[in-house]
CSV table of C-alpha atoms in Angstrom, one decimal:
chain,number,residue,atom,x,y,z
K,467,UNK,CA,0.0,0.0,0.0
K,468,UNK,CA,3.1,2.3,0.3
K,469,UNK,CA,4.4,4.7,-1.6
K,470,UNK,CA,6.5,3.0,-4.6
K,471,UNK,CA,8.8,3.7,-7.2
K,472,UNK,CA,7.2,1.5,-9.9
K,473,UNK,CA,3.5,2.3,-9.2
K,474,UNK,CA,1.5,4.0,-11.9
K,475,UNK,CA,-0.5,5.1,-9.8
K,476,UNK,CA,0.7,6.7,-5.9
K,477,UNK,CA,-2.2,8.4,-4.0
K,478,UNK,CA,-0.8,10.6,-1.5
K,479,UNK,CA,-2.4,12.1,1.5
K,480,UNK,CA,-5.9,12.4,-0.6
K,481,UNK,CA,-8.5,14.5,1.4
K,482,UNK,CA,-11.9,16.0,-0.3
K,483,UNK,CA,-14.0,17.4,2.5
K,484,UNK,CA,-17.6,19.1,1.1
K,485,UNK,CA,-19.1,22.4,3.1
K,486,UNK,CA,-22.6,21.3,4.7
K,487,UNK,CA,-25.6,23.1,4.3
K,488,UNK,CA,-27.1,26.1,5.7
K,489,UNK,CA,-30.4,25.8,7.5
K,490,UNK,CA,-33.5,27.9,6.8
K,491,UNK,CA,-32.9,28.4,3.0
K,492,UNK,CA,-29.0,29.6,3.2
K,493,UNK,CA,-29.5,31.5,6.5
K,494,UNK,CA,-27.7,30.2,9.2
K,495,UNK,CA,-24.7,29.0,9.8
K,496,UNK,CA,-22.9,26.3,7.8
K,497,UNK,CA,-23.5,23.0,8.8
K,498,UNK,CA,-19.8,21.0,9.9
K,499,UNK,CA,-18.2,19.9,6.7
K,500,UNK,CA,-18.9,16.4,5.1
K,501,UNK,CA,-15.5,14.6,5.4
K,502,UNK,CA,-15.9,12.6,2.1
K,503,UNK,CA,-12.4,11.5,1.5
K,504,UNK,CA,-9.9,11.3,4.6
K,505,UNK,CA,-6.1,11.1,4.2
K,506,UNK,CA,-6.5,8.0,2.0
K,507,UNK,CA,-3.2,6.9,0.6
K,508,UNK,CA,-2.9,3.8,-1.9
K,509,UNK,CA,-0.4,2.7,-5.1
K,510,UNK,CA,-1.1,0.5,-8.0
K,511,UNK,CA,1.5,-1.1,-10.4
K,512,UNK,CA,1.1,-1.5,-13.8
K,513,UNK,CA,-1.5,-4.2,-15.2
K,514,UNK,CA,-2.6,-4.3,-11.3
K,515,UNK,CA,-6.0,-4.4,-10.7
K,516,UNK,CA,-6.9,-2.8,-6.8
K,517,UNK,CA,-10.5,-3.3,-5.5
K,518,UNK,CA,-11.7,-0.2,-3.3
K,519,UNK,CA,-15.3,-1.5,-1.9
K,520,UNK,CA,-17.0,-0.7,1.7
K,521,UNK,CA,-21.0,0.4,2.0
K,522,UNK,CA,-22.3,3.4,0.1
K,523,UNK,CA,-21.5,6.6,1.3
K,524,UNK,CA,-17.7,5.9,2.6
K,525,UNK,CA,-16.0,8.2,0.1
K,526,UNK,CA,-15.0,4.7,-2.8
K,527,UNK,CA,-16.6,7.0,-5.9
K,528,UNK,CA,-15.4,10.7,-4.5
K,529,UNK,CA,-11.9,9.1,-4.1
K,530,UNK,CA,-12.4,7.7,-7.7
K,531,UNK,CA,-13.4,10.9,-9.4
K,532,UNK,CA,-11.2,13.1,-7.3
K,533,UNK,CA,-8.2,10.9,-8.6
K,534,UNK,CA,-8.9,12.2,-11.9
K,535,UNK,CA,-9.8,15.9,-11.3
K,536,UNK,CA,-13.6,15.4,-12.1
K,537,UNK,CA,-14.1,16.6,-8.1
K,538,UNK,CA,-10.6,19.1,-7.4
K,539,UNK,CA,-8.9,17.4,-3.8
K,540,UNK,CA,-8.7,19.7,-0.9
K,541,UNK,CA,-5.3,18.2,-0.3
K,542,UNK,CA,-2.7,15.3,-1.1
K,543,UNK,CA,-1.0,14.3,-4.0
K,544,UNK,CA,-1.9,12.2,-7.4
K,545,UNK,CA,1.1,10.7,-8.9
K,546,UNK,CA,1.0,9.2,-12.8
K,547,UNK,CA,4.0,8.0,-13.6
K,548,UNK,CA,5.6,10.2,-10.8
K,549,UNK,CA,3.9,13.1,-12.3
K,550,UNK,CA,2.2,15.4,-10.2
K,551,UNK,CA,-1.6,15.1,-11.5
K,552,UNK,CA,-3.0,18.1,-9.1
K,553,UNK,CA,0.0,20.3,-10.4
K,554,UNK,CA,-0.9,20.4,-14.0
K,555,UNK,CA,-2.6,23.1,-15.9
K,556,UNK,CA,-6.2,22.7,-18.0
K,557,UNK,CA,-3.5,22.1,-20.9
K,558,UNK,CA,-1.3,19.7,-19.6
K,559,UNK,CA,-4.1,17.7,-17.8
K,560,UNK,CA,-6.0,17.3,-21.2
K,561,UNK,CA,-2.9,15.7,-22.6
K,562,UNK,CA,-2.6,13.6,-19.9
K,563,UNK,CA,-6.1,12.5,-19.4
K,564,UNK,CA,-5.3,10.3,-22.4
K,565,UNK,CA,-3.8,7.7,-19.8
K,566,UNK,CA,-6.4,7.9,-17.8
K,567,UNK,CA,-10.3,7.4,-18.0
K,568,UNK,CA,-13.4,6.1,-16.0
K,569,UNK,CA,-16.3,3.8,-16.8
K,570,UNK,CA,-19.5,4.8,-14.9
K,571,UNK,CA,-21.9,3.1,-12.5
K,572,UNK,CA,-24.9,3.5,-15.0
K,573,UNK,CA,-24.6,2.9,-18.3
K,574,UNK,CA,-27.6,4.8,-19.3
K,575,UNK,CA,-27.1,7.9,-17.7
K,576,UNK,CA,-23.6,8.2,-18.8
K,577,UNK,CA,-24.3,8.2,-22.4
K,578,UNK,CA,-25.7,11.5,-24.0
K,579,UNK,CA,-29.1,10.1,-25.6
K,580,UNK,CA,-28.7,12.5,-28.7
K,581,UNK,CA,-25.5,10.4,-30.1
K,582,UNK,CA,-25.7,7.6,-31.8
K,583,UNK,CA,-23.1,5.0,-30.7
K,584,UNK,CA,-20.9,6.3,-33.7
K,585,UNK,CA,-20.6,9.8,-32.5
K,586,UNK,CA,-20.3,8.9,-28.9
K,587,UNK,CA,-17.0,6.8,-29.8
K,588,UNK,CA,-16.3,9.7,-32.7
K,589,UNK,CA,-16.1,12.2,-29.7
K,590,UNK,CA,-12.6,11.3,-27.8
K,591,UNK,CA,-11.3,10.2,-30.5
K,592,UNK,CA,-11.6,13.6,-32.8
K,593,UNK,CA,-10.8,15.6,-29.4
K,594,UNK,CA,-7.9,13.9,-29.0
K,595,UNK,CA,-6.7,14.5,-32.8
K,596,UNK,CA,-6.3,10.5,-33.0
K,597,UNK,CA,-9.0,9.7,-35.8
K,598,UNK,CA,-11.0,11.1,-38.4
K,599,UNK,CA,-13.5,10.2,-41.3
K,600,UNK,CA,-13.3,6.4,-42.8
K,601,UNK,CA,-9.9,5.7,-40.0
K,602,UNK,CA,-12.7,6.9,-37.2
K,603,UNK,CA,-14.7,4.2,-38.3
K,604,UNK,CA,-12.4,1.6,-38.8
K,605,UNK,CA,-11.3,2.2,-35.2
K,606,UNK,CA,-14.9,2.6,-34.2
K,607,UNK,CA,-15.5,-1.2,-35.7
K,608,UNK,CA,-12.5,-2.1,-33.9
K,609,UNK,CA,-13.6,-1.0,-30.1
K,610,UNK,CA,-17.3,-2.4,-30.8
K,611,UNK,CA,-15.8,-5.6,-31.1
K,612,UNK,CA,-13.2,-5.8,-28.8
K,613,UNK,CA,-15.9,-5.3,-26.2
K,614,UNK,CA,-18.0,-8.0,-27.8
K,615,UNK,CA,-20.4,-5.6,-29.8
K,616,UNK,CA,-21.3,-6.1,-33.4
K,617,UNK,CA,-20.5,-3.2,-35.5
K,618,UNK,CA,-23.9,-2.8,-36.8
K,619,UNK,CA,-24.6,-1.2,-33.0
K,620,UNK,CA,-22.7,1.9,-34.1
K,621,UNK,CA,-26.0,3.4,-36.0
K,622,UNK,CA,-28.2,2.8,-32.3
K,623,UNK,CA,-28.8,5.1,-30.0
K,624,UNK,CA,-28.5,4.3,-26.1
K,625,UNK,CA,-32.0,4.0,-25.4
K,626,UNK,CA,-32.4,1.3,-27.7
K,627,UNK,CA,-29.7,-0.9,-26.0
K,628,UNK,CA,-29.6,-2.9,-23.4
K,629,UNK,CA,-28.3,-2.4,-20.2
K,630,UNK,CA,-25.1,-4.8,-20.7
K,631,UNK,CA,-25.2,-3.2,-24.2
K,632,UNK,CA,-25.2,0.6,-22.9
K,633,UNK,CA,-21.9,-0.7,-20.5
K,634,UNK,CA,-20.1,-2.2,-23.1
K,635,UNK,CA,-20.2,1.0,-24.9
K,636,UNK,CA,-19.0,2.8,-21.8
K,637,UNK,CA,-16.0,0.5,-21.8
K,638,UNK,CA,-15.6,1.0,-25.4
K,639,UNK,CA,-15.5,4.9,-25.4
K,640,UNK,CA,-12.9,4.1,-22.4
K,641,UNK,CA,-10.9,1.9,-24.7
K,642,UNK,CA,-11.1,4.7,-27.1
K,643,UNK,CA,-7.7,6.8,-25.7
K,644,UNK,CA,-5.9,4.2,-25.8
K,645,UNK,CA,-5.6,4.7,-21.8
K,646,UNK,CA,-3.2,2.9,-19.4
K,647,UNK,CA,-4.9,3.4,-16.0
K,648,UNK,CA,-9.4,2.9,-15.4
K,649,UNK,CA,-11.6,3.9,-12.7
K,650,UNK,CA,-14.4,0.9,-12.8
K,651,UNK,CA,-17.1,3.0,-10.5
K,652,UNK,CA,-19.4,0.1,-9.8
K,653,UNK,CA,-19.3,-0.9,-13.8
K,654,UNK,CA,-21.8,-3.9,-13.0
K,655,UNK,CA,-23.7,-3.1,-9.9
K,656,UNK,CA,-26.7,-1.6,-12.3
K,657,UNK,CA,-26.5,-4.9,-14.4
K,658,UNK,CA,-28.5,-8.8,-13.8
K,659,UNK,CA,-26.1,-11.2,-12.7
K,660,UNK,CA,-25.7,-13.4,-15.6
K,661,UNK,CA,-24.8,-9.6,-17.1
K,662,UNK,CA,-22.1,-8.6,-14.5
K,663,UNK,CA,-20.5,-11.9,-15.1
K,664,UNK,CA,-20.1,-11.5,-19.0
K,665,UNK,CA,-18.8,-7.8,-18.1
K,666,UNK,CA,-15.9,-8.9,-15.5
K,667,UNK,CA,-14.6,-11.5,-17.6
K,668,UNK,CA,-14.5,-8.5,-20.5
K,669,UNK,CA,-12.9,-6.3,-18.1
K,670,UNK,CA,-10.3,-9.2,-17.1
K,671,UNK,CA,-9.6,-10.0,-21.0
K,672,UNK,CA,-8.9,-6.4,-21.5
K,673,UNK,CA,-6.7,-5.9,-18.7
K,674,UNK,CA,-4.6,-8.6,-19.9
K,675,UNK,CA,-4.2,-7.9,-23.1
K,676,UNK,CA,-3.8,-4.3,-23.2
K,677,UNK,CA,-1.8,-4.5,-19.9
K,678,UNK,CA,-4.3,-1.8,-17.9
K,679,UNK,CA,-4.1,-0.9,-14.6
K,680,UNK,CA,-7.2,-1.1,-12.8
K,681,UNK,CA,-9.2,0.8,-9.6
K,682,UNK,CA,-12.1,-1.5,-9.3
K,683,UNK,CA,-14.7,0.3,-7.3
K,684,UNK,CA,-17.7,-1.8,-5.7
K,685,UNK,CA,-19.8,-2.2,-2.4
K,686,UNK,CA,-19.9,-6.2,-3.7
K,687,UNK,CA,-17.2,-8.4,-1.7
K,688,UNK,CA,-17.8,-11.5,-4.0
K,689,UNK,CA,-17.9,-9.2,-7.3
K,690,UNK,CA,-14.3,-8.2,-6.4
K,691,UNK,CA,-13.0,-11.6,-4.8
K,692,UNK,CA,-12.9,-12.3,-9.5
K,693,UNK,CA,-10.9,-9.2,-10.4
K,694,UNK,CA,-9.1,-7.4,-7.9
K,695,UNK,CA,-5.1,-8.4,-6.9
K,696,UNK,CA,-5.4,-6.1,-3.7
K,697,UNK,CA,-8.2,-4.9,-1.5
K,698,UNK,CA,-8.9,-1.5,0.3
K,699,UNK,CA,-11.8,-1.6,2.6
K,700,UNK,CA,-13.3,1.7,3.1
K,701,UNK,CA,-15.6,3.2,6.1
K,702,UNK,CA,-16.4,7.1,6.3
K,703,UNK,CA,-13.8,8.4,4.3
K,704,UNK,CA,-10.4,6.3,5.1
K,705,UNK,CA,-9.3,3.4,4.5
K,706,UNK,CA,-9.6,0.6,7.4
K,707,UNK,CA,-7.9,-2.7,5.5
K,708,UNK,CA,-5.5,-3.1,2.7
K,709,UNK,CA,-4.2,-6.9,1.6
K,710,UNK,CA,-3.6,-8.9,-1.4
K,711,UNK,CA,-7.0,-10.4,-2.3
K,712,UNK,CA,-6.6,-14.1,-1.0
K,713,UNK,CA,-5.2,-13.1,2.3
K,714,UNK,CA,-8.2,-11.0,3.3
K,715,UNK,CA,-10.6,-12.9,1.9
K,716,UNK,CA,-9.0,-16.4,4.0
K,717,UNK,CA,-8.3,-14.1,6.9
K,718,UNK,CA,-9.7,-10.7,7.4
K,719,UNK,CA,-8.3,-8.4,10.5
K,720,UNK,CA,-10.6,-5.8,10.7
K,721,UNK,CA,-14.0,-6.0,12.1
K,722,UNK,CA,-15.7,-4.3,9.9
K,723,UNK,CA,-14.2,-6.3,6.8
K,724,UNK,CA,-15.0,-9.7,8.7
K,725,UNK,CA,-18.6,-8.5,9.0
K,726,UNK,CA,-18.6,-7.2,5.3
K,727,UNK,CA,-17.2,-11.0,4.4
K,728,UNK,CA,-20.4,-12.7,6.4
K,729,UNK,CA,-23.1,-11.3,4.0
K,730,UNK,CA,-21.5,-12.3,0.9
K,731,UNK,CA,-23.8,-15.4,-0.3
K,732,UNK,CA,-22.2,-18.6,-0.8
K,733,UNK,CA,-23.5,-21.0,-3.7
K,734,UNK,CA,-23.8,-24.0,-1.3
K,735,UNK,CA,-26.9,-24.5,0.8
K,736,UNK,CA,-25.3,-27.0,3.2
K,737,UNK,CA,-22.6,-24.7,4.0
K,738,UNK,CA,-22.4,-23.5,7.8
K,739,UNK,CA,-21.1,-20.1,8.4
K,740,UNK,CA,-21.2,-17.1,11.3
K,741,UNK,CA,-23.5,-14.0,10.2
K,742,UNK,CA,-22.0,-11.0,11.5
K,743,UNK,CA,-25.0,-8.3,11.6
K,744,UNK,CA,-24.1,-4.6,12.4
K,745,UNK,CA,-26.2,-2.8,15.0
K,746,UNK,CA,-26.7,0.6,13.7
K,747,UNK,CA,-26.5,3.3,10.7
K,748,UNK,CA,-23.0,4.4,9.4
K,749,UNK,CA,-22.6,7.7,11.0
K,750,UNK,CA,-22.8,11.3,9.3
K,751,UNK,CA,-19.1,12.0,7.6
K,752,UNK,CA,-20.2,15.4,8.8
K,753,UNK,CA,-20.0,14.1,12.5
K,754,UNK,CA,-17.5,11.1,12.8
K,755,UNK,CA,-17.4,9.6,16.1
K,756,UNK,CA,-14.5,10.1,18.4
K,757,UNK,CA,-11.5,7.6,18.8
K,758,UNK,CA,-12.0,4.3,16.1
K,759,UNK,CA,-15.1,5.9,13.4
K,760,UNK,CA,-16.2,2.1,13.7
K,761,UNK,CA,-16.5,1.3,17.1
K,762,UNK,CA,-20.5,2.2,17.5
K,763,UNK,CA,-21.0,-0.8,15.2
K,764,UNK,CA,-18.0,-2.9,16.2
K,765,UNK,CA,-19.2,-6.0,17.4
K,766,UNK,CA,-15.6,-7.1,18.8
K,767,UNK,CA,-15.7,-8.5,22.1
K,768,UNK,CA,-12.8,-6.2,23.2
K,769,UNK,CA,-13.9,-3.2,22.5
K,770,UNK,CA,-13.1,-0.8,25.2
K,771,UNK,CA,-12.7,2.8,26.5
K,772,UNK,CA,-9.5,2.9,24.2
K,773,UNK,CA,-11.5,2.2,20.9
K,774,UNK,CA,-13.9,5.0,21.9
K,775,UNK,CA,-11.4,7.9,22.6
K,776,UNK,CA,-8.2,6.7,20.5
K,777,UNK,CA,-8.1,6.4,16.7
K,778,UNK,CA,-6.2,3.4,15.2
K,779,UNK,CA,-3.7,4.0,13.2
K,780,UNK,CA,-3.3,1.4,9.9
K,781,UNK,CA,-0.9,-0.9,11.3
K,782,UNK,CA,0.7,-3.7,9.7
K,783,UNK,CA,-0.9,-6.6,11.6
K,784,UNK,CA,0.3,-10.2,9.3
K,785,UNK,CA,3.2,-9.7,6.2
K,786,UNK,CA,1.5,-7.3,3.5
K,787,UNK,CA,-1.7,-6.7,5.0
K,788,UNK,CA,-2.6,-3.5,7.0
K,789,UNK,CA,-5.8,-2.8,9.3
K,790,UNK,CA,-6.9,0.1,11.8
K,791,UNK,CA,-7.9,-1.8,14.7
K,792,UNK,CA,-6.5,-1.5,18.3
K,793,UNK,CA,-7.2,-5.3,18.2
K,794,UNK,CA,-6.5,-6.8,14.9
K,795,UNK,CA,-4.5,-9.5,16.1
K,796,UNK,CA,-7.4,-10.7,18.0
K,797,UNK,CA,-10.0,-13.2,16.8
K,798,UNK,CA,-13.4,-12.1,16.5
């Protein structure tokens, strides 16, 4: 999770904090500010794929989009390549936005329902002076099957595809840059399962082929367990968890990952297993509790004064895999 020299991607001290609302129609005074994003820090190699998930609400799509500039950061540092993302001019971040692009949780909303297919793939690539005319469509043909679209989908418009369809295209107007890194933002949460499973093993064929580099964003444990190489667990606005993907799925540290782990479904009826169920809402981002942010929910049996007044720092608690609990090291 450190900092590293060969990471395409090194996020730095990232903090996006959003001013609350004023009572009584803007009178007032300003609510506390909504702590969206926290000091979360993470790095990704190249052709790495690193799964951010937690509930909704704990800052996995603000740190996504604020990554990329589509939301500015309040503080920290974005490094592509070891190049200072937050430091570049309109100019030089158009350039560079080549390298990087996103894929959206819906597919329909995403896509401007006045373009055909055609234009909407016709767009990035003209802006980015890499095709025109009959070479536009040639490379057009190209994308539409590469993500497993026939060609003859280029004259549609969104509303007349499905929803897998609609996604596909998303991935495809992706693909169009020619990018190295992706934000996924939930890319199959909106689809039917049979749907999501024909879209990860897209995503994983890409990724291999055209060597991407991946921030797989989900709220879906067992959706990520088939993609991601590493694991951040998020809760309001930091990061609580980080290991490679076997070791925290075989072995979770943190409560609130363990819990998280207990509702994923498994496809055996005889199977025996513990159901962890969380007393309580996530509390406000605008009002985080004092000490650990999870300890109203915790259900670990040592849970004391110290978990209430103290906050954890993320500790190395087993080789390679970091948690922010006072008592990682303890069963649950």
């Amino acid at each position: 999770m450190t900092s590293s020299a060969s990471a395409l991607v090194d996020v730095q001290g990232l903090v996006k904090h959003f001013p609350g609302e004023r009572a009584f129609f803007g009178l007032g005074r300003p609510r506390a500010v909504v702590r969206a994003v926290d000091d979360v820090s993470f790095a990704i190699t190249p052709g790495q794929t690193l799964g951010l998930v937690g509930e909704s609400g704990c800052g996995k799509s603000t740190v996504g989009r604020t990554i990329l500039r589509l939301i500015e950061p309040d503080a920290g540092r974005v490094l592509i390549d070891g190049l200072n993302l937050l430091t570049l001019g309109s100019r030089e971040l158009r350039a560079l936005r080549r390298r990087m692009q996103i894929v959206f949780q819906d597919p329909y909303g995403s896509l401007n329902p006045r373009l055909t297919v055609r234009q909407t793939l016709a767009e990035p690539l003209a802006i980015h002076h890499l095709a025109t005319g009959a070479d536009a469509g040639r490379r057009i043909a190209a994308l539409l099957e590469e993500v497993g679209l026939d060609p003859g989908f280029a004259t549609s418009y969104a509303h007349e595809l499905s929803g897998g369809q609609r996604q596909r295209v998303g991935i495809a107007r992706a693909l169009s840059v020619e990018p190295q890194f992706l934000v996924l933002d939930e890319p199959v949460s909106a689809l039917d399962v049979s749907v999501q499973a024909q879209v990860l093993n897209l995503l994983a064929d890409l990724q291999q082929r055209r060597r991407l580099t991946y921030l797989f964003i989900a709220h879906d444990l067992a959706v990520v367990k088939h993609i991601a190489d590493q694991v951040a667990v998020m809760y309001l606005g930091k990061i609580v968890e980080w290991a490679p993907a076997a070791r925290l799925y075989a072995a979770p540290r943190h409560p609130y990952t363990t819990s998280l782990l207990s509702a994923v479904p498994v496809p055996d009826p005889m199977a025996q297993r513990r159901r962890i169920v969380l007393t309580g809402d996530v509390p406000s981002p605008a009002h985080p509790p004092a000490g650990c942010p999870f300890h109203p929910r915790c259900p670990h049996p040592k849970k004391d004064a110290r978990c209430r007044t103290e906050p954890p720092a993320l500790r190395e608690v087993a080789p390679g895999q970091l948690a922010a609990c006072h008592y990682a090291e303890e069963p649950l």
